[in-house]
PDB file of C-alpha atoms and ligand atoms in Angstrom:
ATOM      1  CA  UNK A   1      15.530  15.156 -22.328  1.00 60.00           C
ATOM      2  CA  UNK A   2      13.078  16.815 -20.416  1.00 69.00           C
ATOM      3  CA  UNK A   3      13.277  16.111 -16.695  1.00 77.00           C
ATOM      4  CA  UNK A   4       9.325  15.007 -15.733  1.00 88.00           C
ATOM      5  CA  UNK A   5       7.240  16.688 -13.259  1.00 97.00           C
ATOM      6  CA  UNK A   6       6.463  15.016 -10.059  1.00 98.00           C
ATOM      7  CA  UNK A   7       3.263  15.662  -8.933  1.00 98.00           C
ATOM      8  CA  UNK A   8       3.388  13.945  -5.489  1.00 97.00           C
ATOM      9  CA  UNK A   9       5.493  12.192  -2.875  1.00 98.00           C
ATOM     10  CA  UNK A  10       4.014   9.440  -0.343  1.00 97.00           C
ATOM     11  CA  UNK A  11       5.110   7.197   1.497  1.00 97.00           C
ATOM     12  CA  UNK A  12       5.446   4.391  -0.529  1.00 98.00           C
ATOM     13  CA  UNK A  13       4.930   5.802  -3.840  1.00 98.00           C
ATOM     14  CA  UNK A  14       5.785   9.035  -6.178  1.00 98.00           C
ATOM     15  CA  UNK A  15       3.637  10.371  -9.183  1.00 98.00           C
ATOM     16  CA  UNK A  16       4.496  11.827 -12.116  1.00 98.00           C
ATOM     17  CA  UNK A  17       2.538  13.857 -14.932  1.00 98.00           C
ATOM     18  CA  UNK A  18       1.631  11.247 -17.372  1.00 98.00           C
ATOM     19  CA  UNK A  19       2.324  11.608 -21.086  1.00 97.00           C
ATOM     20  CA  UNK A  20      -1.205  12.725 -21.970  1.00 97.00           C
ATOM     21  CA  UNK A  21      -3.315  15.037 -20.255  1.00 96.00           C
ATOM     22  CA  UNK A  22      -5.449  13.024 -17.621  1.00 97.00           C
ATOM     23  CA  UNK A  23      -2.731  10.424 -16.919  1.00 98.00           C
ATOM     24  CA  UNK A  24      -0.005   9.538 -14.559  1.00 98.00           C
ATOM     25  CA  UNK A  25       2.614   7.757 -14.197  1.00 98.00           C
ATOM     26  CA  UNK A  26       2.980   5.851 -10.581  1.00 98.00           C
ATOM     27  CA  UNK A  27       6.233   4.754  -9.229  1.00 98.00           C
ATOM     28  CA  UNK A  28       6.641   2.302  -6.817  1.00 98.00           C
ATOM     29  CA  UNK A  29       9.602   2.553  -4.218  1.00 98.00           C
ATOM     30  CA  UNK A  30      11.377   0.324  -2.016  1.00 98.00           C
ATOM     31  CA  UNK A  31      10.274   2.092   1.091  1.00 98.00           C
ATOM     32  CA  UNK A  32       8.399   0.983   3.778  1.00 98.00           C
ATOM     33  CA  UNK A  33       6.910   2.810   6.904  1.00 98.00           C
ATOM     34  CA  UNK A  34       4.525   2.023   9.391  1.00 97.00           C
ATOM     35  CA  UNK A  35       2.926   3.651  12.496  1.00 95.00           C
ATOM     36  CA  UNK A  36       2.429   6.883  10.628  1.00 93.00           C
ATOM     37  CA  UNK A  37       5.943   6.672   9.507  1.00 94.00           C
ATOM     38  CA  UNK A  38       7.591   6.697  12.788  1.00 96.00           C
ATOM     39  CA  UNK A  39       9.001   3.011  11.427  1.00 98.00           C
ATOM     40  CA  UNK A  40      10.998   3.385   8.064  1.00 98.00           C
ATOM     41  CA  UNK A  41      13.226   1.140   6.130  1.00 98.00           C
ATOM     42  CA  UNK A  42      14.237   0.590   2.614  1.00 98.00           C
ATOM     43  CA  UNK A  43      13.085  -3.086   1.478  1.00 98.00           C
ATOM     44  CA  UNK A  44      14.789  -3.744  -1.664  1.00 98.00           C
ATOM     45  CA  UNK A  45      12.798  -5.073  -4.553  1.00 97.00           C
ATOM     46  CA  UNK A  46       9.245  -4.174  -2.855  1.00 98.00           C
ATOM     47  CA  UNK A  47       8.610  -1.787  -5.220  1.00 98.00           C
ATOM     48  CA  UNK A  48       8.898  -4.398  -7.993  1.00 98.00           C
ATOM     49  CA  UNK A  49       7.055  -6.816  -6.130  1.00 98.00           C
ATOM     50  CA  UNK A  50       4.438  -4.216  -5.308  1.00 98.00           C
ATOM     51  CA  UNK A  51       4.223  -2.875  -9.116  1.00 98.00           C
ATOM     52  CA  UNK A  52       3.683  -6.434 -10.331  1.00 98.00           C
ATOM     53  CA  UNK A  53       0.896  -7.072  -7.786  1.00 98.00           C
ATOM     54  CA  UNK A  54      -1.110  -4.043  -8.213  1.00 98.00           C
ATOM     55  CA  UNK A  55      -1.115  -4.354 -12.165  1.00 98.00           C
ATOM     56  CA  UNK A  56      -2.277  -8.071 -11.139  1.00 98.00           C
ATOM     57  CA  UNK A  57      -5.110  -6.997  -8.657  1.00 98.00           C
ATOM     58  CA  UNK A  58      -6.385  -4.525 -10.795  1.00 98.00           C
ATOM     59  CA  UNK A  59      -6.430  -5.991 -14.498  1.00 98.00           C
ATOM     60  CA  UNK A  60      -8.470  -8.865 -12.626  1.00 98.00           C
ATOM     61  CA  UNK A  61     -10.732  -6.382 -11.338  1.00 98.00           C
ATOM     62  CA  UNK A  62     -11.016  -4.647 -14.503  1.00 98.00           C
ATOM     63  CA  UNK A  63     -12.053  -8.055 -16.242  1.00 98.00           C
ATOM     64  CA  UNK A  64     -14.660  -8.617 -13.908  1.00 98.00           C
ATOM     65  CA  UNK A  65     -16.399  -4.872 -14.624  1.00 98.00           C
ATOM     66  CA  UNK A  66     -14.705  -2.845 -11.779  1.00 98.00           C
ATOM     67  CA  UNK A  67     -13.185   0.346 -12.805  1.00 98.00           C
ATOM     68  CA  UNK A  68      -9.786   1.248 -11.989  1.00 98.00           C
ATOM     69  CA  UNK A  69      -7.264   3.657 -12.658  1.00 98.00           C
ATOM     70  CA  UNK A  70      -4.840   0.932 -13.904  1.00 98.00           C
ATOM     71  CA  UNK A  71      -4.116   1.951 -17.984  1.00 98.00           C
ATOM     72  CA  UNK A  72      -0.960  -0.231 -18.102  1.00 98.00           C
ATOM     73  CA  UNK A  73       2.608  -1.372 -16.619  1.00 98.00           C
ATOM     74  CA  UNK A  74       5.562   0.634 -17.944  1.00 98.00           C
ATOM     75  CA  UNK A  75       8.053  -0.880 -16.504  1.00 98.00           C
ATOM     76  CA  UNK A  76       9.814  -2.540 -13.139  1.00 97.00           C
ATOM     77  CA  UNK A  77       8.301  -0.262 -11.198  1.00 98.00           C
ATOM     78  CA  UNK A  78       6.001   2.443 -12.804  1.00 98.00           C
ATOM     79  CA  UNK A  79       2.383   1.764 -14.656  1.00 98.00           C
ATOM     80  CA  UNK A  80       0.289   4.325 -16.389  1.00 98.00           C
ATOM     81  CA  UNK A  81      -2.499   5.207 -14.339  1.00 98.00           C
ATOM     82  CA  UNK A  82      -5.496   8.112 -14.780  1.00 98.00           C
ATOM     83  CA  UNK A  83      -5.005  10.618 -13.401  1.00 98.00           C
ATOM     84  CA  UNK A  84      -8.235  11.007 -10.564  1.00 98.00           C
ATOM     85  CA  UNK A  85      -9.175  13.609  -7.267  1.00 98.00           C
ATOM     86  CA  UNK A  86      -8.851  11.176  -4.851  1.00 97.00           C
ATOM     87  CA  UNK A  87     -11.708  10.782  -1.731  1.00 98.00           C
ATOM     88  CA  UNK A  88      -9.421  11.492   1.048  1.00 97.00           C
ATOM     89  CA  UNK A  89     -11.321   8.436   2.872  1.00 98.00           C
ATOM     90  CA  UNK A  90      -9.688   4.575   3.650  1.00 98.00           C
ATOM     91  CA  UNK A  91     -11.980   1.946   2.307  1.00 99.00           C
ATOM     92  CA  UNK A  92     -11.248  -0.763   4.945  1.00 99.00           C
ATOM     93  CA  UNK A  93     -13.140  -3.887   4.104  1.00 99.00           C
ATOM     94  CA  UNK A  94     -12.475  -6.668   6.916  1.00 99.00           C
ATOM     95  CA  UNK A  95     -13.299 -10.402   6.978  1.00 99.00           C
ATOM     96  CA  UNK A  96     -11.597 -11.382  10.241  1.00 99.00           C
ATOM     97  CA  UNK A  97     -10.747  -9.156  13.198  1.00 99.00           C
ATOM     98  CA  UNK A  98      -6.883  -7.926  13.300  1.00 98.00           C
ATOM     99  CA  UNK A  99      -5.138  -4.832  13.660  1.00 98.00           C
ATOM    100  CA  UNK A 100      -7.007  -1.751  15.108  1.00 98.00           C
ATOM    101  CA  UNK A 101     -10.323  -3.678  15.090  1.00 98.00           C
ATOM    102  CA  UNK A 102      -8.766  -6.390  17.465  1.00 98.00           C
ATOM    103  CA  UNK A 103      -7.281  -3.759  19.727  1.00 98.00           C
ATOM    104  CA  UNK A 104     -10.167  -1.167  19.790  1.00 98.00           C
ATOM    105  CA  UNK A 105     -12.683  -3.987  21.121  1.00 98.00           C
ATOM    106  CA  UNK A 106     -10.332  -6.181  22.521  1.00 98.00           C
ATOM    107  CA  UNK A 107     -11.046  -9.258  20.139  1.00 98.00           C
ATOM    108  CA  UNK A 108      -8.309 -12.442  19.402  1.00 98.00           C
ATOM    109  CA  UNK A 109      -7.051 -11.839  15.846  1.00 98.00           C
ATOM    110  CA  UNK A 110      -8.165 -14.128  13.660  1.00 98.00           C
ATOM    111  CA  UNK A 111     -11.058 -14.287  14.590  1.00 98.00           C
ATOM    112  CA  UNK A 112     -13.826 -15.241  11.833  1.00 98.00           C
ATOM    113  CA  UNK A 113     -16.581 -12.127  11.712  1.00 98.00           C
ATOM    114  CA  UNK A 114     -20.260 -12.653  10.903  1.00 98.00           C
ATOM    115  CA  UNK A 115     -20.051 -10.684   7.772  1.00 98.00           C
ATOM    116  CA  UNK A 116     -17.608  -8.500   5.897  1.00 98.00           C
ATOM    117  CA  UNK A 117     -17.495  -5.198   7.501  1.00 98.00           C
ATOM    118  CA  UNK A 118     -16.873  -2.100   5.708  1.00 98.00           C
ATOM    119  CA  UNK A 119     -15.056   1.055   7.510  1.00 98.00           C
ATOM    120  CA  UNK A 120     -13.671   4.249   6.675  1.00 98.00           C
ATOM    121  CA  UNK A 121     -10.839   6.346   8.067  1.00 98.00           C
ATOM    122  CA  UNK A 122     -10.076  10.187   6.889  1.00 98.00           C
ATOM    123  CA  UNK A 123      -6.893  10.223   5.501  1.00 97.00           C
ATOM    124  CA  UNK A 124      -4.465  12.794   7.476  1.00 96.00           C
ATOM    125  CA  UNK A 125      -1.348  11.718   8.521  1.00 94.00           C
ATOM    126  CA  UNK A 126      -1.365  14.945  10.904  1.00 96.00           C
ATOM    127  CA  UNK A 127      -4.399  13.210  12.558  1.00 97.00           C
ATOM    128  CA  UNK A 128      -3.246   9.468  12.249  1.00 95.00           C
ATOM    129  CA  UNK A 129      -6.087   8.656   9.736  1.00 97.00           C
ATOM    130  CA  UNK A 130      -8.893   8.695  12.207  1.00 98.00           C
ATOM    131  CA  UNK A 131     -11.622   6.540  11.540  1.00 98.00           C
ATOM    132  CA  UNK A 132     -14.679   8.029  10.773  1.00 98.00           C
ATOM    133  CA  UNK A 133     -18.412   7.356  10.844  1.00 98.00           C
ATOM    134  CA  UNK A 134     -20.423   7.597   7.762  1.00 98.00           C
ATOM    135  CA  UNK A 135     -22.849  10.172   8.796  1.00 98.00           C
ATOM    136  CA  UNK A 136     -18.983  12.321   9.098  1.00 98.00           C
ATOM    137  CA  UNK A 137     -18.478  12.035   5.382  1.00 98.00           C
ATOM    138  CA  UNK A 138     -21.946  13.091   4.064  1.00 97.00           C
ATOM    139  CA  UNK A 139     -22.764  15.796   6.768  1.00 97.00           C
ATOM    140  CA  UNK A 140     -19.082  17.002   6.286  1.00 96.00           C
ATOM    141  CA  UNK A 141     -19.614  17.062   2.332  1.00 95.00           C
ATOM    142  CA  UNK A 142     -16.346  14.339   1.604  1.00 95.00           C
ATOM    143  CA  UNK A 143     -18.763  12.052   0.008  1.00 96.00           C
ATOM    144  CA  UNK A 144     -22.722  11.812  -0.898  1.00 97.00           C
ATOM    145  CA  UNK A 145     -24.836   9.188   0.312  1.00 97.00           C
ATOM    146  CA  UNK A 146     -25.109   8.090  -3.056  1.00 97.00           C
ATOM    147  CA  UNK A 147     -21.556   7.752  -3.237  1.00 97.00           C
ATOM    148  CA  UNK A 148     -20.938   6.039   0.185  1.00 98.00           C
ATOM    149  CA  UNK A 149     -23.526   3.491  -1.295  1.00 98.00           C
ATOM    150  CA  UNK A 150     -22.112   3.182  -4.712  1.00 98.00           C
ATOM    151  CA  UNK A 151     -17.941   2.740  -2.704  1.00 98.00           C
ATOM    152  CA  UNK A 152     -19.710  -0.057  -0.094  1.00 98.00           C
ATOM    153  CA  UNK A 153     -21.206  -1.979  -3.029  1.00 98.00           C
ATOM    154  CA  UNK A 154     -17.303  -1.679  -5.017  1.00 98.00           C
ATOM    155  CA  UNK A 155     -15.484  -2.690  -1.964  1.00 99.00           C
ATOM    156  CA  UNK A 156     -17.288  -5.509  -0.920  1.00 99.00           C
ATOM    157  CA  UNK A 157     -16.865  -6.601  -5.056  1.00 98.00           C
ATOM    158  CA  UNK A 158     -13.648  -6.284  -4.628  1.00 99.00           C
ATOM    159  CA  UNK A 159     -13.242  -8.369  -1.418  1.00 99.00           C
ATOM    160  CA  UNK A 160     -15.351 -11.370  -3.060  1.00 98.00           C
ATOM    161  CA  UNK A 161     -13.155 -10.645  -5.802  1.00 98.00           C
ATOM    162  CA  UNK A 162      -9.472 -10.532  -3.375  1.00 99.00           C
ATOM    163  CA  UNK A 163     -10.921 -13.100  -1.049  1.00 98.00           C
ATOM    164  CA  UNK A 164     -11.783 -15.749  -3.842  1.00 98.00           C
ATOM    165  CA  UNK A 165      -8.348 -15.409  -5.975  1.00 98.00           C
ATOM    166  CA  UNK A 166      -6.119 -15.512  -2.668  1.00 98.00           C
ATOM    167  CA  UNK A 167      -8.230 -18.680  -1.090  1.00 98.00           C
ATOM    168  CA  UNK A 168      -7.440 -20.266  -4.228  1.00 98.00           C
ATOM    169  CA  UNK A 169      -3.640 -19.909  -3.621  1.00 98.00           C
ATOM    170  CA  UNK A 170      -4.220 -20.885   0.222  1.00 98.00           C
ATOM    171  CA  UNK A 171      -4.633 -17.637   1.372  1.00 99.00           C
ATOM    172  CA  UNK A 172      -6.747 -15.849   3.937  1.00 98.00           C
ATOM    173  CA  UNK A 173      -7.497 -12.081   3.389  1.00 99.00           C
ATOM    174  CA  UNK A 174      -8.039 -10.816   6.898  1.00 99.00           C
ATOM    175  CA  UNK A 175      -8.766  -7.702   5.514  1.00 99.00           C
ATOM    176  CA  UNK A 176      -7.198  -5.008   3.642  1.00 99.00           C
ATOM    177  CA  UNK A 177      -7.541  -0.995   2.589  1.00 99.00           C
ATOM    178  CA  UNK A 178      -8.483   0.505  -1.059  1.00 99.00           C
ATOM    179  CA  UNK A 179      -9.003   4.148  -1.944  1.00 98.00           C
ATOM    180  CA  UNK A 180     -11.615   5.542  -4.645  1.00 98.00           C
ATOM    181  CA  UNK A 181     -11.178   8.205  -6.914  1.00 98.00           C
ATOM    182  CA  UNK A 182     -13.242  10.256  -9.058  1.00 98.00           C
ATOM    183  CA  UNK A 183     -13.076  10.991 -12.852  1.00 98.00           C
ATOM    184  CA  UNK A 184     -14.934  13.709 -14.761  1.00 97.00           C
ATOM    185  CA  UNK A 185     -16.813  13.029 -18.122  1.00 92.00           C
ATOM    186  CA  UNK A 186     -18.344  15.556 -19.559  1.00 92.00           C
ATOM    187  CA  UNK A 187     -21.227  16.245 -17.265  1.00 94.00           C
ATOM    188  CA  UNK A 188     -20.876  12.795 -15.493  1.00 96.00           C
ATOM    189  CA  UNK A 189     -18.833  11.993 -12.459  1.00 97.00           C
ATOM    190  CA  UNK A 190     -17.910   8.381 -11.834  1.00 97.00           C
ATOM    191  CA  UNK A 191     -16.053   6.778  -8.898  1.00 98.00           C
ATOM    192  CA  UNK A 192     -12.981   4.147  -9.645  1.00 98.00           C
ATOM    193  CA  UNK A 193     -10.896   2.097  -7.887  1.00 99.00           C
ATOM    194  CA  UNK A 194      -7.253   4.124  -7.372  1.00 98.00           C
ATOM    195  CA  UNK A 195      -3.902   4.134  -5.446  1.00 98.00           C
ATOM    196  CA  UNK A 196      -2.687   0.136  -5.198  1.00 98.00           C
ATOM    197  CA  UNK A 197      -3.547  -3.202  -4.077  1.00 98.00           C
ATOM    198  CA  UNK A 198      -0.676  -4.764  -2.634  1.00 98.00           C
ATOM    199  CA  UNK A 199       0.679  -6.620   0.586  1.00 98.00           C
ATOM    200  CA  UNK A 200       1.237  -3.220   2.003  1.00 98.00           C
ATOM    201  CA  UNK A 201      -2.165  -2.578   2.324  1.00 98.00           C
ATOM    202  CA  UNK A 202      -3.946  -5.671   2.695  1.00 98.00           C
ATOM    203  CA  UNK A 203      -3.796  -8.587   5.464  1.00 99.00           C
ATOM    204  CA  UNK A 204      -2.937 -12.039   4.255  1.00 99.00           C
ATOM    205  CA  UNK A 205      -2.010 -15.083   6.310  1.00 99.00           C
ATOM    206  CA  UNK A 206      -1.161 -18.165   5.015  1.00 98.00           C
ATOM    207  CA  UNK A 207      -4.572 -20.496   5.348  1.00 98.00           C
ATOM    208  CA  UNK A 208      -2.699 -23.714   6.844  1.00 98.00           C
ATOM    209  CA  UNK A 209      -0.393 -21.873   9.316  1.00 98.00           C
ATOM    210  CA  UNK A 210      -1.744 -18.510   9.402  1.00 98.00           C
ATOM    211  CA  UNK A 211       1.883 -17.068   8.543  1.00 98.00           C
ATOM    212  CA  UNK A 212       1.719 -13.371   7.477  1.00 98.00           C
ATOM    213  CA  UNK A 213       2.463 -12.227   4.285  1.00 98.00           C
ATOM    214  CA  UNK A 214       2.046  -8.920   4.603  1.00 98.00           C
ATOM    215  CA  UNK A 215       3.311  -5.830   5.605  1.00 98.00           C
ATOM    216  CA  UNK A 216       2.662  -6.518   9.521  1.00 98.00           C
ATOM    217  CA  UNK A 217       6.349  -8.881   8.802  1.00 98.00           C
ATOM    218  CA  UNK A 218       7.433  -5.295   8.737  1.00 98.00           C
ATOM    219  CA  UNK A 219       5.285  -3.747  11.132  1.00 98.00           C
ATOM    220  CA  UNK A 220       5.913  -6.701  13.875  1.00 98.00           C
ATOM    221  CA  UNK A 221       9.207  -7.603  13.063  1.00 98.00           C
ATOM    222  CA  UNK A 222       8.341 -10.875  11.723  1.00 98.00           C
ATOM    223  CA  UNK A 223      11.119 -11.444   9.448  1.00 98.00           C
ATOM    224  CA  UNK A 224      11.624 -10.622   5.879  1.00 98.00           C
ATOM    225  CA  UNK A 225       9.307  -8.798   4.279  1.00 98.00           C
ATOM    226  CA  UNK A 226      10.452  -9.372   1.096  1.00 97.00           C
ATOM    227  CA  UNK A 227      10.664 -12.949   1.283  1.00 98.00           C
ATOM    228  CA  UNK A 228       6.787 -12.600   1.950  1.00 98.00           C
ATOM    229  CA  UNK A 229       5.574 -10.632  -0.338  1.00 98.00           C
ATOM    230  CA  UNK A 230       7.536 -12.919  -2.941  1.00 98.00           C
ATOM    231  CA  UNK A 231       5.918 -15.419  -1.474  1.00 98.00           C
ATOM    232  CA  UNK A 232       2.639 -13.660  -2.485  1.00 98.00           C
ATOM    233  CA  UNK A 233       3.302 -13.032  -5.703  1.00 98.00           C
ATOM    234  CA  UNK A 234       5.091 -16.791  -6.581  1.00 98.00           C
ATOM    235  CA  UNK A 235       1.947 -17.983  -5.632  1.00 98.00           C
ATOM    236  CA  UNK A 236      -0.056 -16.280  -7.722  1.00 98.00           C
ATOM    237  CA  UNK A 237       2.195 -16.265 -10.742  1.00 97.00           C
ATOM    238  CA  UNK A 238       3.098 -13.035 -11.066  1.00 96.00           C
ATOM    239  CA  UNK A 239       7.258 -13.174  -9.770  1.00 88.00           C
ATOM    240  CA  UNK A 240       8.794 -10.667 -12.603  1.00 68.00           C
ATOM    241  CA  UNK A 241      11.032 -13.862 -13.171  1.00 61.00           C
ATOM    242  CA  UNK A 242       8.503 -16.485 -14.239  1.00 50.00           C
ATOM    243  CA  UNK A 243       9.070 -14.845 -17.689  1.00 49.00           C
ATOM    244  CA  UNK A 244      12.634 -15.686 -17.599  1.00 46.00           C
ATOM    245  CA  UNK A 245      12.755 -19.465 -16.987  1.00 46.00           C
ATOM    246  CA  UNK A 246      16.203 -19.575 -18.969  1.00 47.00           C
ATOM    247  CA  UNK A 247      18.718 -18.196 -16.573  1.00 48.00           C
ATOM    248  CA  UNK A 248      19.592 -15.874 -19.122  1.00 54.00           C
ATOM    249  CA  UNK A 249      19.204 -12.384 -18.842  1.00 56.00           C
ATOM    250  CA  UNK A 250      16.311 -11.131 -19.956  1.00 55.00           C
ATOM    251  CA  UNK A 251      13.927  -7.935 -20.252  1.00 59.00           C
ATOM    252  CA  UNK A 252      10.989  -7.953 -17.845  1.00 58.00           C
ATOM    253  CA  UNK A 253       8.839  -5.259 -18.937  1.00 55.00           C
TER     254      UNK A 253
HETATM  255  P1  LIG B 301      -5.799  -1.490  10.677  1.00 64.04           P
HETATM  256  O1  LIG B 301      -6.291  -2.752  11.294  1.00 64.04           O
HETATM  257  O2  LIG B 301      -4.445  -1.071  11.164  1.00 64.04           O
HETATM  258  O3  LIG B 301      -6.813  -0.383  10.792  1.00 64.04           O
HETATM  259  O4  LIG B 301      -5.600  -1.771   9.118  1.00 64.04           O
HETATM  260  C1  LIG B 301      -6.665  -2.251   8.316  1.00 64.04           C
HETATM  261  C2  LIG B 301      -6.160  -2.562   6.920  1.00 64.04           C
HETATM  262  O5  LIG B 301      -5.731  -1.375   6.268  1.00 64.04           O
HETATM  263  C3  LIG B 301      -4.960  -3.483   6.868  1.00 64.04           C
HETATM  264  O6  LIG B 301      -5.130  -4.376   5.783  1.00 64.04           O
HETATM  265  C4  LIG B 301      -3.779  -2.616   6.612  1.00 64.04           C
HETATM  266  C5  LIG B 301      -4.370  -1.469   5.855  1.00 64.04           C
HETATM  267  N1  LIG B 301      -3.735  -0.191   6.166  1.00 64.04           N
HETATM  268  C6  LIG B 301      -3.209   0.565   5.136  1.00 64.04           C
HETATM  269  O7  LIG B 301      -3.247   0.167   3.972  1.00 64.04           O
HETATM  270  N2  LIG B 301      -2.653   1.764   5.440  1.00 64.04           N
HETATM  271  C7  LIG B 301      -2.596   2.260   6.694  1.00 64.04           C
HETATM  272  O8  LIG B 301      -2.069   3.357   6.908  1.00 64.04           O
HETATM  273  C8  LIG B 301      -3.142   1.455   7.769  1.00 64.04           C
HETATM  274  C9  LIG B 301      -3.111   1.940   9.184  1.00 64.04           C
HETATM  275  C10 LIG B 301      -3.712   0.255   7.435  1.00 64.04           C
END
């Protein structure tokens, strides 16, 4: 057989060329970084976990009339995805203040903000994905204004659409990062959701205890990430081994 033909390498993932033209096929690995990938370890089973979650995130998104990439899981850890030219631009939608946001101004994490707030960062690991203003990505050409519009109004869908499904599994999404693509038909362009939605880039704490469950464990040294992000996914029904209730071993895909 053929040996397939990656197409690229990150940091958590790998791509392949799909089996028709216009597709690809995403792998998920085990590997975790943080801090621009000064932090690395291998996290076994995240991949899975991370494959399983993504598919989840985005077939609900789908249903409620936001496009994704998402065609369909393969297996443990690859989907069929389209193949799009990715906006090099973080969407960082944010309900409470944590991370960067806390730092840059200096606010307690946690804390509740006014509205969601919507930012963007230029993805460059050379630069340490800067954030950028708006005005940046239309006077620079990254985006129109049309477009900047049209990725506001899907990301704050999609955090009514996060924030609802994880407060119903006593959740909190603090906030959390998606990046758009664009596909070509015929003489239209259209923008979709792409890349993943996963504990790796979102923030979740637990809405009793505000425990994280998300890839800040990692980040902060918090404990086990994969215990966490199990956590995530047991809660919302989607633990690869809900399907095998018997004990017996049994094929997941
Ligand atoms: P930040 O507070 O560090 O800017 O992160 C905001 C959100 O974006 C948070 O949910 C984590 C996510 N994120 C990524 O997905 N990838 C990244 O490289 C970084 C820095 C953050």
């Amino acid at each position: 057989m053929a040996r397939r033909k990656l197409v690229y390498e990150g940091k958590a993932k790998i791509l392949y060329e799909g089996p028709e033209p216009g597709t690809l096929v995403q792998y998920f690995k085990d590997d975790a970084t943080a801090f621009n990938a000064e932090k690395k370890d291998v996290i076994d089973g995240k991949g899975v976990l991370n494959n399983r979650l993504s598919e989840f995130f985005m077939t609900g998104l789908q249903r409620i009339g936001i496009p994704t990439h998402f065609i369909k899981r393969l297996n443990m850890r690859e989907q069929l995805i389209r193949q799009v030219e990715i906006i090099p631009l973080e969407v960082i939608v944010r309900n409470f203040a944590a991370g960067s946001m806390a730092k840059r101004l200096g606010m307690e994490e946690g804390t509740q903000l006014p509205r969601p707030i919507v930012e963007f960062s230029y993805k460059d690991d050379s630069l340490g994905d800067p954030l950028v203003p708006e005005e940046y990505i239309v006077a620079l050409g990254w985006a129109s204004q049309q477009d900047l519009d049209d990725i506001i109004a899907m990301a704050l869908r999609v955090n009514d659409f996060m924030a609802g499904v994880m407060h119903g599994v006593g959740i909190k999404l603090i906030d959390f990062k998606i990046e758009i693509g664009r596909v070509y038909e015929g003489d239209f362009m259209r923008l979709i959701l792409a890349d993943e939605i996963s504990p790796d880039s979102c923030r979740l704490w637990d809405i009793e205890t505000n425990e994280k469950l998300d890839k800040d464990v990692f980040r902060r040294d918090l404990g086990s990430l994969s215990d966490a992000y199990t956590e995530v996914a047991r809660r919302l029904g989607v633990l690869p081994q809900n399907n095998a209730p018997s004990g017996k071993p049994t094929l997941v895909n």
